[in-house]
Amino acid sequence: MKKLTLVITAVLILSTAVVVIRTLLHAPPPFADITQVNIDLDELALAEHLSQAITFQTVSHQSSSEKQDLEFQRFIDWAKATYPEVNSQLSLVMLNQTMLYKWQGSDNQLQPILLTGHYDVVPVIPGSEHKWTHPPFAGESVNGEIWGRGALDDKSGVIGMLEAVTYLLKDGFKPARTIYLSFGHDEEIGGPEGAAAVTAFLKETQVQLAWSLDEGSFLFKGMFPGVNTLVAAINVAEKGSITLDIVATAAGGHSSMPPSNSAITDLAQAITRLHENPIPGGLEGLSAKMFDVISRYMPFSTKALFANPWLFSQLIEKQLSASPTTNAMLRTTTAPTMLSGSIKTNVLPIEAVATVNFRIHPRDNTESIVAFVTDTVASDTITVRNRGGVNASAVSAWDTPAFEQIAQSMREVYGDIAVAPGLMVAGSDSKHYGKVADNAYRFNPFVLAAEDVSGFHGTNEKISVATFIQGTKGYIQIIRNGSSH
Ligand SMILES: [Zn+2]
């Protein structure tokens, strides 16, 4: 007995020692000796340009009949007039209302690159205009903040790139790689005439990009509990999506003599089963790498978990699954969004339908999701109808010179920060551009704090002038470094 106690004690001491040592070793990489850049920008002029850009109501509506073509044309004319250096020294091809600039590089041996953003925006929900502190299309600049639809998504990206190129042209910079710049007009409705047309054009002209950089993630500030440093999450993939109808059928009849089970109760049970059986996920591949990097900046107690997956993997996954944001990184998510049943209060339904939207993690695909859901809910009375979907994008490599150049550019602007590959939970035009790029990255070099997130597609979208200026410097460095070799 005494011997057993001794053995147990020894094992405990040993495991504790391993946990502590592994945690101590799980440190951030030492900050390389990087000189921060000193770029002098005309901040007032830049802010004024972004304000002006917001005033064009380049809204992508779900129905194309609502599109105000003239606003798009006015934006294009304004961009050409406001950035004369870009317009005269780069060549421009218009693909519908998407602008594709080409900046010829000096070394034809190097594969070209693409920087891209979109100048269309989502509508402001009718009736919600009064909730905006400053009107959504006035581009008002108040107390160092620029307000309006597109301030974050994604006019700041487009204007930041135009300002960056203007600065570099004036500075006499000549890229070694050819740089394409694409400013899309229909990203918010999937990019069928913008990014898709640019992709087809590049294919026709036999251009295969080394890499592309689109909107996506940001430098997150205070977004991860306990992490004080900025986290540049450079998205290397985007999730797919599939929508399934869960259909319950029954005999129907009068509601005065209901059977014990109806289409509605069967459907409710099916939805509960889906809720109780999330699609399996886990900390592996891209998600594992992302949390491995970020956890190095966490407090000791949290770090201890991530440094010792051999002991704590189940606990980590449970904790990450509990938060909607991190859960979405780990797995394909399940979101019931619509319900329908009977057409009248006293009629039992012959069919009840729940519509469920799944955002597909790169580890799954549309077929595997249909199979999982069918397996989980199908019965004599429940069937699964597929409304259609798309798989997740390919996962771009993050051990590439390009990823390192983007990371390096961020350190030159922001100092000692964490850089990790990330997964985009929404969609972007890169689902098109990825077809002509060896690697497709999705990242805006702007700082984003937790309180800014509700502005995306929401009310009171805004960006601070300081954030916009820093981000523009980010684009300058990305172009300098990314086009050099
Ligand atoms: Zn966007």
Short mmCIF file of C-alpha atoms and ligand atoms in Angstrom, two decimals:
data_model
loop_
_atom_site.label_atom_id
_atom_site.label_comp_id
_atom_site.label_asym_id
_atom_site.label_seq_id
_atom_site.Cartn_x
_atom_site.Cartn_y
_atom_site.Cartn_z
CA MET A 1 0.00 0.00 0.00
CA LYS A 2 2.77 2.31 1.00
CA LYS A 3 4.54 1.49 -2.22
CA LEU A 4 1.41 2.35 -4.24
CA THR A 5 1.09 5.73 -2.49
CA LEU A 6 4.70 6.42 -3.31
CA VAL A 7 4.20 5.54 -6.96
CA ILE A 8 1.10 7.76 -7.19
CA THR A 9 2.91 10.65 -5.54
CA ALA A 10 5.86 10.25 -7.89
CA VAL A 11 3.57 10.23 -10.94
CA LEU A 12 1.77 13.34 -9.70
CA ILE A 13 5.00 15.22 -9.06
CA LEU A 14 6.36 14.19 -12.43
CA SER A 15 3.21 15.21 -14.35
CA THR A 16 3.08 18.54 -12.55
CA ALA A 17 6.71 19.15 -13.45
CA VAL A 18 6.02 18.29 -17.09
CA VAL A 19 2.99 20.63 -17.16
CA VAL A 20 4.97 23.51 -15.65
CA ILE A 21 8.02 23.06 -17.87
CA ARG A 22 5.94 22.75 -21.03
CA THR A 23 3.98 25.87 -20.02
CA LEU A 24 7.17 27.86 -19.44
CA LEU A 25 8.46 26.78 -22.85
CA HIS A 26 5.17 27.78 -24.49
CA ALA A 27 6.32 31.37 -24.89
CA PRO A 28 5.93 33.89 -27.71
CA PRO A 29 8.78 33.93 -30.23
CA PRO A 30 11.42 36.55 -29.37
CA PHE A 31 10.73 39.83 -31.17
CA ALA A 32 13.09 40.07 -34.10
CA ASP A 33 15.07 43.25 -34.39
CA ILE A 34 12.66 45.05 -36.69
CA THR A 35 12.86 48.76 -37.31
CA GLN A 36 9.45 50.35 -37.30
CA VAL A 37 8.80 52.37 -40.44
CA ASN A 38 8.44 56.06 -40.47
CA ILE A 39 5.92 57.04 -43.12
CA ASP A 40 4.66 60.57 -43.35
CA LEU A 41 1.09 60.69 -44.65
CA ASP A 42 -1.19 63.68 -45.12
CA GLU A 43 -3.67 62.43 -42.52
CA LEU A 44 -6.27 65.13 -43.12
CA ALA A 45 -6.36 64.48 -46.86
CA LEU A 46 -6.60 60.70 -46.37
CA ALA A 47 -9.45 61.04 -43.89
CA GLU A 48 -11.25 63.41 -46.24
CA HIS A 49 -10.94 60.90 -49.09
CA LEU A 50 -12.43 58.10 -47.02
CA SER A 51 -15.27 60.40 -45.95
CA GLN A 52 -15.99 61.25 -49.58
CA ALA A 53 -15.88 57.59 -50.63
CA ILE A 54 -18.57 56.75 -48.05
CA THR A 55 -21.00 59.29 -49.53
CA PHE A 56 -21.50 57.24 -52.71
CA GLN A 57 -24.44 54.91 -52.17
CA THR A 58 -22.82 51.93 -53.84
CA VAL A 59 -25.27 49.51 -52.27
CA SER A 60 -25.55 45.87 -53.33
CA HIS A 61 -29.18 44.85 -52.91
CA GLN A 62 -30.32 41.26 -53.10
CA SER A 63 -32.48 42.19 -56.08
CA SER A 64 -30.51 43.79 -58.90
CA SER A 65 -33.44 46.04 -59.90
CA GLU A 66 -32.76 48.18 -56.82
CA LYS A 67 -29.15 48.87 -57.81
CA GLN A 68 -28.36 52.55 -58.38
CA ASP A 69 -25.97 52.22 -61.32
CA LEU A 70 -25.21 55.92 -61.35
CA GLU A 71 -23.78 55.86 -57.81
CA PHE A 72 -21.31 53.16 -58.86
CA GLN A 73 -20.28 55.16 -61.93
CA ARG A 74 -19.88 58.28 -59.80
CA PHE A 75 -17.63 56.38 -57.39
CA ILE A 76 -15.47 55.14 -60.29
CA ASP A 77 -15.17 58.67 -61.72
CA TRP A 78 -14.33 60.03 -58.28
CA ALA A 79 -11.64 57.38 -57.69
CA LYS A 80 -10.00 58.12 -61.05
CA ALA A 81 -10.03 61.87 -60.37
CA THR A 82 -8.89 61.60 -56.74
CA TYR A 83 -5.97 59.27 -57.52
CA PRO A 84 -4.52 60.71 -60.76
CA GLU A 85 -1.10 59.06 -60.23
CA VAL A 86 -2.69 55.62 -59.96
CA ASN A 87 -4.90 56.29 -62.94
CA SER A 88 -2.12 57.56 -65.18
CA GLN A 89 0.78 55.28 -64.21
CA LEU A 90 -1.12 51.99 -63.87
CA SER A 91 -3.22 50.45 -66.63
CA LEU A 92 -6.92 50.01 -65.96
CA VAL A 93 -9.33 47.39 -67.26
CA MET A 94 -13.00 47.75 -66.36
CA LEU A 95 -14.81 44.46 -65.87
CA ASN A 96 -18.40 45.59 -65.55
CA GLN A 97 -18.06 48.07 -62.67
CA THR A 98 -15.09 46.38 -61.07
CA MET A 99 -11.80 48.23 -61.53
CA LEU A 100 -8.73 46.13 -62.26
CA TYR A 101 -5.45 48.04 -62.22
CA LYS A 102 -2.15 46.57 -63.31
CA TRP A 103 1.14 47.94 -62.00
CA GLN A 104 3.85 46.49 -64.20
CA GLY A 105 6.77 45.00 -62.30
CA SER A 106 10.41 45.12 -63.41
CA ASP A 107 11.04 41.36 -63.17
CA ASN A 108 8.91 39.23 -65.47
CA GLN A 109 10.37 36.07 -63.97
CA LEU A 110 8.39 36.72 -60.77
CA GLN A 111 4.76 35.70 -60.52
CA PRO A 112 2.37 38.64 -60.10
CA ILE A 113 0.36 39.33 -56.94
CA LEU A 114 -3.12 40.75 -56.37
CA LEU A 115 -4.38 43.17 -53.73
CA THR A 116 -8.13 43.47 -53.64
CA GLY A 117 -11.10 44.93 -51.82
CA HIS A 118 -14.67 45.88 -52.65
CA TYR A 119 -16.40 49.25 -52.78
CA ASP A 120 -19.98 47.98 -52.72
CA VAL A 121 -21.68 47.92 -49.32
CA VAL A 122 -24.68 46.24 -47.73
CA PRO A 123 -27.93 48.21 -47.42
CA VAL A 124 -28.93 49.99 -44.24
CA ILE A 125 -32.01 48.18 -42.92
CA PRO A 126 -34.97 50.42 -43.85
CA GLY A 127 -36.31 52.09 -40.72
CA SER A 128 -33.02 51.76 -38.80
CA GLU A 129 -31.49 54.99 -40.17
CA HIS A 130 -32.48 56.93 -37.05
CA LYS A 131 -30.42 54.55 -34.90
CA TRP A 132 -27.24 55.84 -36.54
CA THR A 133 -25.52 58.51 -34.46
CA HIS A 134 -24.30 59.98 -37.76
CA PRO A 135 -26.13 59.26 -41.04
CA PRO A 136 -24.85 56.16 -42.89
CA PHE A 137 -24.00 57.92 -46.17
CA ALA A 138 -22.84 61.33 -44.98
CA GLY A 139 -19.22 60.30 -44.35
CA GLU A 140 -19.10 62.58 -41.32
CA SER A 141 -15.79 62.88 -39.52
CA VAL A 142 -16.34 63.62 -35.83
CA ASN A 143 -13.81 63.57 -32.99
CA GLY A 144 -11.30 61.57 -34.99
CA GLU A 145 -13.79 59.02 -36.24
CA ILE A 146 -15.22 58.56 -39.73
CA TRP A 147 -18.79 57.34 -39.74
CA GLY A 148 -20.79 55.51 -42.34
CA ARG A 149 -21.57 52.37 -44.27
CA GLY A 150 -18.34 50.95 -45.68
CA ALA A 151 -16.06 52.59 -43.09
CA LEU A 152 -14.94 49.08 -42.12
CA ASP A 153 -16.38 46.88 -44.85
CA ASP A 154 -14.60 47.59 -47.12
CA LYS A 155 -14.15 51.14 -48.39
CA SER A 156 -11.33 51.64 -45.87
CA GLY A 157 -9.59 48.72 -47.57
CA VAL A 158 -10.09 50.09 -51.09
CA ILE A 159 -9.15 53.67 -50.18
CA GLY A 160 -6.22 52.45 -48.04
CA MET A 161 -4.81 50.60 -51.06
CA LEU A 162 -5.32 53.56 -53.43
CA GLU A 163 -3.59 55.86 -50.92
CA ALA A 164 -0.76 53.35 -50.46
CA VAL A 165 -0.13 53.07 -54.20
CA THR A 166 -0.30 56.86 -54.58
CA TYR A 167 2.26 57.29 -51.80
CA LEU A 168 4.61 54.73 -53.34
CA LEU A 169 4.29 56.20 -56.86
CA LYS A 170 5.13 59.66 -55.53
CA ASP A 171 8.02 58.10 -53.63
CA GLY A 172 9.41 56.66 -56.87
CA PHE A 173 8.87 53.06 -55.80
CA LYS A 174 9.10 50.44 -58.55
CA PRO A 175 7.80 46.93 -57.83
CA ALA A 176 9.77 43.90 -58.97
CA ARG A 177 6.61 41.79 -59.17
CA THR A 178 3.66 42.94 -61.23
CA ILE A 179 0.85 44.00 -58.91
CA TYR A 180 -2.83 43.76 -59.76
CA LEU A 181 -5.34 45.81 -57.77
CA SER A 182 -8.97 44.85 -58.04
CA PHE A 183 -11.80 46.91 -56.57
CA GLY A 184 -14.98 44.89 -56.70
CA HIS A 185 -18.52 46.24 -57.13
CA ASP A 186 -20.62 43.22 -56.13
CA GLU A 187 -18.83 41.32 -53.34
CA GLU A 188 -21.82 41.62 -51.03
CA ILE A 189 -23.90 39.54 -53.44
CA GLY A 190 -21.19 36.96 -54.14
CA GLY A 191 -19.07 38.73 -56.77
CA PRO A 192 -20.64 37.10 -59.88
CA GLU A 193 -19.84 40.05 -62.20
CA GLY A 194 -16.83 41.48 -60.38
CA ALA A 195 -14.37 39.05 -58.83
CA ALA A 196 -15.63 36.21 -61.02
CA ALA A 197 -15.03 38.33 -64.15
CA VAL A 198 -11.57 39.38 -62.93
CA THR A 199 -10.71 35.75 -62.24
CA ALA A 200 -11.88 34.75 -65.73
CA PHE A 201 -9.89 37.65 -67.24
CA LEU A 202 -6.70 36.63 -65.41
CA LYS A 203 -7.20 33.03 -66.50
CA GLU A 204 -7.67 34.08 -70.13
CA THR A 205 -4.53 36.19 -70.04
CA GLN A 206 -2.70 33.24 -68.42
CA VAL A 207 -1.91 34.99 -65.19
CA GLN A 208 -1.37 32.70 -62.21
CA LEU A 209 -0.83 34.82 -59.11
CA ALA A 210 1.76 33.92 -56.48
CA TRP A 211 -0.73 35.14 -53.93
CA SER A 212 -3.71 37.39 -53.41
CA LEU A 213 -4.68 39.54 -50.46
CA ASP A 214 -8.35 40.28 -49.94
CA GLU A 215 -10.44 41.64 -47.07
CA GLY A 216 -10.88 39.27 -44.17
CA SER A 217 -9.45 39.34 -40.73
CA PHE A 218 -7.87 42.24 -38.82
CA LEU A 219 -5.36 43.00 -36.08
CA PHE A 220 -7.53 42.08 -33.12
CA LYS A 221 -7.35 44.18 -30.00
CA GLY A 222 -8.70 42.68 -26.77
CA MET A 223 -10.57 39.99 -28.66
CA PHE A 224 -8.92 37.02 -26.93
CA PRO A 225 -9.31 36.87 -23.14
CA GLY A 226 -6.06 37.59 -21.35
CA VAL A 227 -4.14 38.49 -24.52
CA ASN A 228 -2.89 42.07 -24.38
CA THR A 229 -0.88 42.15 -27.56
CA LEU A 230 -2.42 42.83 -30.98
CA VAL A 231 -3.18 39.61 -32.85
CA ALA A 232 -2.89 39.77 -36.64
CA ALA A 233 -4.96 36.80 -37.75
CA ILE A 234 -4.22 36.32 -41.43
CA ASN A 235 -7.03 34.19 -42.78
CA VAL A 236 -5.83 31.36 -45.00
CA ALA A 237 -9.23 29.83 -45.75
CA GLU A 238 -12.91 30.61 -45.69
CA LYS A 239 -15.75 28.41 -44.58
CA GLY A 240 -18.33 26.98 -46.94
CA SER A 241 -22.07 26.89 -46.37
CA ILE A 242 -24.98 24.53 -46.89
CA THR A 243 -28.65 24.93 -46.07
CA LEU A 244 -30.83 21.90 -45.34
CA ASP A 245 -34.56 21.61 -44.76
CA ILE A 246 -35.54 19.13 -42.06
CA VAL A 247 -39.00 18.00 -43.11
CA ALA A 248 -41.48 16.25 -40.81
CA THR A 249 -44.62 14.76 -42.37
CA ALA A 250 -47.85 13.59 -40.69
CA ALA A 251 -51.49 12.85 -41.49
CA GLY A 252 -52.75 16.28 -40.39
CA GLY A 253 -56.37 16.76 -39.34
CA HIS A 254 -58.34 18.87 -36.87
CA SER A 255 -56.53 20.24 -33.85
CA SER A 256 -59.38 19.25 -31.50
CA MET A 257 -58.29 15.61 -31.48
CA PRO A 258 -54.49 15.69 -31.90
CA PRO A 259 -52.48 12.45 -31.97
CA SER A 260 -49.71 12.13 -29.39
CA ASN A 261 -47.09 12.96 -32.03
CA SER A 262 -47.55 15.53 -34.77
CA ALA A 263 -45.29 16.85 -37.51
CA ILE A 264 -44.40 19.69 -35.16
CA THR A 265 -43.40 17.52 -32.19
CA ASP A 266 -41.42 15.18 -34.47
CA LEU A 267 -39.67 18.20 -35.96
CA ALA A 268 -38.95 19.63 -32.52
CA GLN A 269 -37.31 16.35 -31.51
CA ALA A 270 -35.24 16.31 -34.68
CA ILE A 271 -34.00 19.86 -34.06
CA THR A 272 -33.20 18.97 -30.46
CA ARG A 273 -31.18 15.98 -31.67
CA LEU A 274 -29.20 18.25 -34.01
CA HIS A 275 -28.67 20.70 -31.16
CA GLU A 276 -27.42 17.96 -28.85
CA ASN A 277 -25.13 16.49 -31.50
CA PRO A 278 -22.91 19.25 -32.85
CA ILE A 279 -20.89 18.33 -35.91
CA PRO A 280 -17.65 16.86 -34.62
CA GLY A 281 -14.74 19.28 -34.66
CA GLY A 282 -11.51 19.71 -32.84
CA LEU A 283 -8.22 21.40 -32.42
CA GLU A 284 -6.20 20.24 -35.41
CA GLY A 285 -4.62 21.63 -38.56
CA LEU A 286 -5.33 25.34 -39.06
CA SER A 287 -7.33 25.74 -35.82
CA ALA A 288 -4.57 24.06 -33.81
CA LYS A 289 -1.91 26.32 -35.30
CA MET A 290 -3.96 29.46 -34.65
CA PHE A 291 -4.58 28.68 -30.98
CA ASP A 292 -1.01 27.47 -30.53
CA VAL A 293 0.25 30.93 -31.54
CA ILE A 294 -2.34 32.97 -29.63
CA SER A 295 -2.18 30.93 -26.43
CA ARG A 296 1.50 31.77 -26.05
CA TYR A 297 0.38 35.30 -25.13
CA MET A 298 -2.23 34.14 -22.58
CA PRO A 299 -1.90 34.17 -18.78
CA PHE A 300 -0.07 31.20 -17.21
CA SER A 301 -3.20 29.28 -16.17
CA THR A 302 -4.73 29.32 -19.68
CA LYS A 303 -1.39 28.82 -21.34
CA ALA A 304 -0.87 25.68 -19.23
CA LEU A 305 -3.88 24.09 -20.95
CA PHE A 306 -2.71 24.81 -24.50
CA ALA A 307 0.89 23.85 -23.72
CA ASN A 308 -0.26 20.43 -22.54
CA PRO A 309 -2.78 19.06 -25.01
CA TRP A 310 -1.62 15.54 -23.97
CA LEU A 311 -3.45 16.16 -20.70
CA PHE A 312 -6.02 18.85 -21.37
CA SER A 313 -7.20 18.48 -24.99
CA GLN A 314 -10.76 17.58 -23.97
CA LEU A 315 -10.97 20.48 -21.53
CA ILE A 316 -9.63 22.95 -24.13
CA GLU A 317 -12.11 21.83 -26.75
CA LYS A 318 -14.96 22.06 -24.27
CA GLN A 319 -13.98 25.61 -23.34
CA LEU A 320 -13.50 26.74 -26.93
CA SER A 321 -16.80 25.16 -27.97
CA ALA A 322 -18.63 27.17 -25.30
CA SER A 323 -17.99 30.51 -27.02
CA PRO A 324 -19.71 31.17 -30.39
CA THR A 325 -16.60 32.85 -31.83
CA THR A 326 -14.14 30.09 -30.99
CA ASN A 327 -16.65 27.30 -31.58
CA ALA A 328 -16.96 28.52 -35.18
CA MET A 329 -13.18 28.02 -35.58
CA LEU A 330 -13.32 24.40 -34.44
CA ARG A 331 -16.16 22.91 -36.42
CA THR A 332 -18.94 23.20 -38.94
CA THR A 333 -21.63 25.15 -37.09
CA THR A 334 -25.33 24.30 -36.97
CA ALA A 335 -27.84 27.18 -37.03
CA PRO A 336 -31.59 26.59 -37.36
CA THR A 337 -32.90 29.78 -38.95
CA MET A 338 -36.47 29.30 -40.25
CA LEU A 339 -39.55 27.31 -39.21
CA SER A 340 -42.88 26.64 -40.85
CA GLY A 341 -45.89 24.50 -39.96
CA SER A 342 -49.60 24.69 -40.39
CA ILE A 343 -51.41 27.45 -42.26
CA LYS A 344 -54.16 27.84 -39.66
CA THR A 345 -54.46 27.83 -35.88
CA ASN A 346 -56.83 24.83 -35.75
CA VAL A 347 -55.28 22.70 -38.51
CA LEU A 348 -52.59 20.11 -37.78
CA PRO A 349 -49.77 20.44 -40.30
CA ILE A 350 -49.19 17.71 -42.86
CA GLU A 351 -45.66 19.05 -43.18
CA ALA A 352 -43.47 21.02 -40.79
CA VAL A 353 -40.12 22.35 -41.98
CA ALA A 354 -37.07 23.67 -40.17
CA THR A 355 -34.39 25.31 -42.26
CA VAL A 356 -30.88 24.88 -40.91
CA ASN A 357 -27.79 26.69 -42.12
CA PHE A 358 -24.40 25.02 -41.66
CA ARG A 359 -21.09 26.87 -42.10
CA ILE A 360 -18.70 24.26 -43.38
CA HIS A 361 -15.24 23.90 -41.81
CA PRO A 362 -12.49 22.96 -44.30
CA ARG A 363 -12.32 19.48 -42.73
CA ASP A 364 -15.94 18.71 -43.86
CA ASN A 365 -17.79 18.98 -47.16
CA THR A 366 -21.39 19.27 -48.33
CA GLU A 367 -21.80 15.49 -48.71
CA SER A 368 -20.40 14.71 -45.28
CA ILE A 369 -22.76 17.24 -43.69
CA VAL A 370 -25.82 15.83 -45.48
CA ALA A 371 -24.76 12.34 -44.37
CA PHE A 372 -24.23 13.42 -40.76
CA VAL A 373 -27.57 15.23 -40.54
CA THR A 374 -29.47 12.39 -42.20
CA ASP A 375 -27.84 9.95 -39.81
CA THR A 376 -28.78 12.11 -36.84
CA VAL A 377 -32.41 12.94 -37.62
CA ALA A 378 -33.86 10.77 -40.40
CA SER A 379 -36.73 8.46 -39.50
CA ASP A 380 -40.05 7.25 -40.93
CA THR A 381 -41.46 10.75 -40.58
CA ILE A 382 -38.35 12.94 -41.00
CA THR A 383 -36.48 13.54 -44.24
CA VAL A 384 -33.67 15.91 -45.16
CA ARG A 385 -33.93 18.20 -48.20
CA ASN A 386 -30.82 19.85 -49.60
CA ARG A 387 -31.23 23.51 -50.64
CA GLY A 388 -27.66 23.60 -51.95
CA GLY A 389 -24.31 24.75 -50.70
CA VAL A 390 -20.63 25.28 -51.35
CA ASN A 391 -17.61 23.66 -49.79
CA ALA A 392 -15.01 25.57 -47.79
CA SER A 393 -12.12 27.05 -49.77
CA ALA A 394 -8.78 25.37 -50.08
CA VAL A 395 -6.50 26.11 -47.13
CA SER A 396 -3.56 28.28 -48.23
CA ALA A 397 -0.12 27.60 -46.85
CA TRP A 398 1.14 29.78 -44.01
CA ASP A 399 4.77 28.68 -44.15
CA THR A 400 5.37 30.76 -47.29
CA PRO A 401 7.56 33.82 -47.99
CA ALA A 402 4.36 35.78 -48.76
CA PHE A 403 2.79 35.04 -45.37
CA GLU A 404 6.06 36.05 -43.72
CA GLN A 405 6.22 39.27 -45.80
CA ILE A 406 2.73 40.24 -44.66
CA ALA A 407 3.62 39.39 -41.05
CA GLN A 408 6.87 41.36 -41.31
CA SER A 409 4.98 44.35 -42.76
CA MET A 410 2.63 44.34 -39.77
CA ARG A 411 5.55 44.25 -37.32
CA GLU A 412 7.16 47.18 -39.13
CA VAL A 413 4.01 49.22 -38.59
CA TYR A 414 2.69 47.91 -35.26
CA GLY A 415 5.78 46.62 -33.44
CA ASP A 416 5.78 43.42 -31.41
CA ILE A 417 2.52 41.67 -32.25
CA ALA A 418 1.28 38.09 -32.57
CA VAL A 419 0.73 36.79 -36.09
CA ALA A 420 -1.34 33.66 -36.65
CA PRO A 421 -3.13 31.99 -39.54
CA GLY A 422 -6.90 32.31 -39.23
CA LEU A 423 -10.12 30.90 -40.63
CA MET A 424 -12.71 33.21 -42.17
CA VAL A 425 -16.20 32.34 -40.97
CA ALA A 426 -17.91 34.61 -43.53
CA GLY A 427 -17.44 34.66 -47.30
CA SER A 428 -15.28 36.91 -49.48
CA ASP A 429 -14.40 37.48 -53.13
CA SER A 430 -11.42 35.20 -52.56
CA LYS A 431 -13.61 32.22 -53.35
CA HIS A 432 -13.10 33.47 -56.93
CA TYR A 433 -9.55 34.85 -56.75
CA GLY A 434 -8.31 31.67 -55.05
CA LYS A 435 -8.78 29.90 -58.39
CA VAL A 436 -5.94 31.90 -59.97
CA ALA A 437 -3.66 32.26 -56.93
CA ASP A 438 -1.23 29.75 -55.46
CA ASN A 439 -2.19 31.10 -52.05
CA ALA A 440 -5.12 33.35 -51.13
CA TYR A 441 -4.86 35.42 -47.94
CA ARG A 442 -7.68 37.42 -46.37
CA PHE A 443 -6.61 40.20 -44.06
CA ASN A 444 -7.11 43.95 -43.60
CA PRO A 445 -4.12 45.63 -41.93
CA PHE A 446 -6.39 47.66 -39.61
CA VAL A 447 -6.79 47.32 -35.85
CA LEU A 448 -10.23 46.09 -34.80
CA ALA A 449 -11.51 46.07 -31.23
CA ALA A 450 -14.37 43.93 -29.91
CA GLU A 451 -16.68 46.96 -29.74
CA ASP A 452 -16.20 47.68 -33.47
CA VAL A 453 -17.53 44.31 -34.60
CA SER A 454 -21.24 45.23 -34.44
CA GLY A 455 -20.62 47.85 -37.17
CA PHE A 456 -20.08 45.16 -39.82
CA HIS A 457 -23.31 45.05 -41.82
CA GLY A 458 -24.87 46.69 -38.73
CA THR A 459 -25.61 50.10 -37.27
CA ASN A 460 -23.06 52.85 -36.56
CA GLU A 461 -20.25 51.48 -38.70
CA LYS A 462 -17.18 53.65 -38.21
CA ILE A 463 -13.38 53.69 -38.17
CA SER A 464 -11.02 56.00 -36.36
CA VAL A 465 -8.74 58.19 -38.46
CA ALA A 466 -5.72 56.85 -36.54
CA THR A 467 -6.71 53.26 -37.35
CA PHE A 468 -7.21 54.12 -41.01
CA ILE A 469 -3.84 55.87 -41.25
CA GLN A 470 -2.00 52.95 -39.59
CA GLY A 471 -3.76 50.50 -41.91
CA THR A 472 -2.74 52.51 -44.96
CA LYS A 473 0.86 52.28 -43.75
CA GLY A 474 0.23 48.54 -43.46
CA TYR A 475 -0.71 48.41 -47.15
CA ILE A 476 2.37 50.45 -48.08
CA GLN A 477 4.63 47.94 -46.33
CA ILE A 478 2.76 44.93 -47.73
CA ILE A 479 3.27 46.30 -51.25
CA ARG A 480 6.92 47.19 -50.61
CA ASN A 481 7.80 43.83 -49.08
CA GLY A 482 5.43 41.64 -51.04
CA SER A 483 6.45 42.90 -54.47
CA SER A 484 10.19 42.98 -53.84
CA HIS A 485 10.97 39.32 -54.46
ZN ZN B 1 -16.60 42.94 -47.12
#
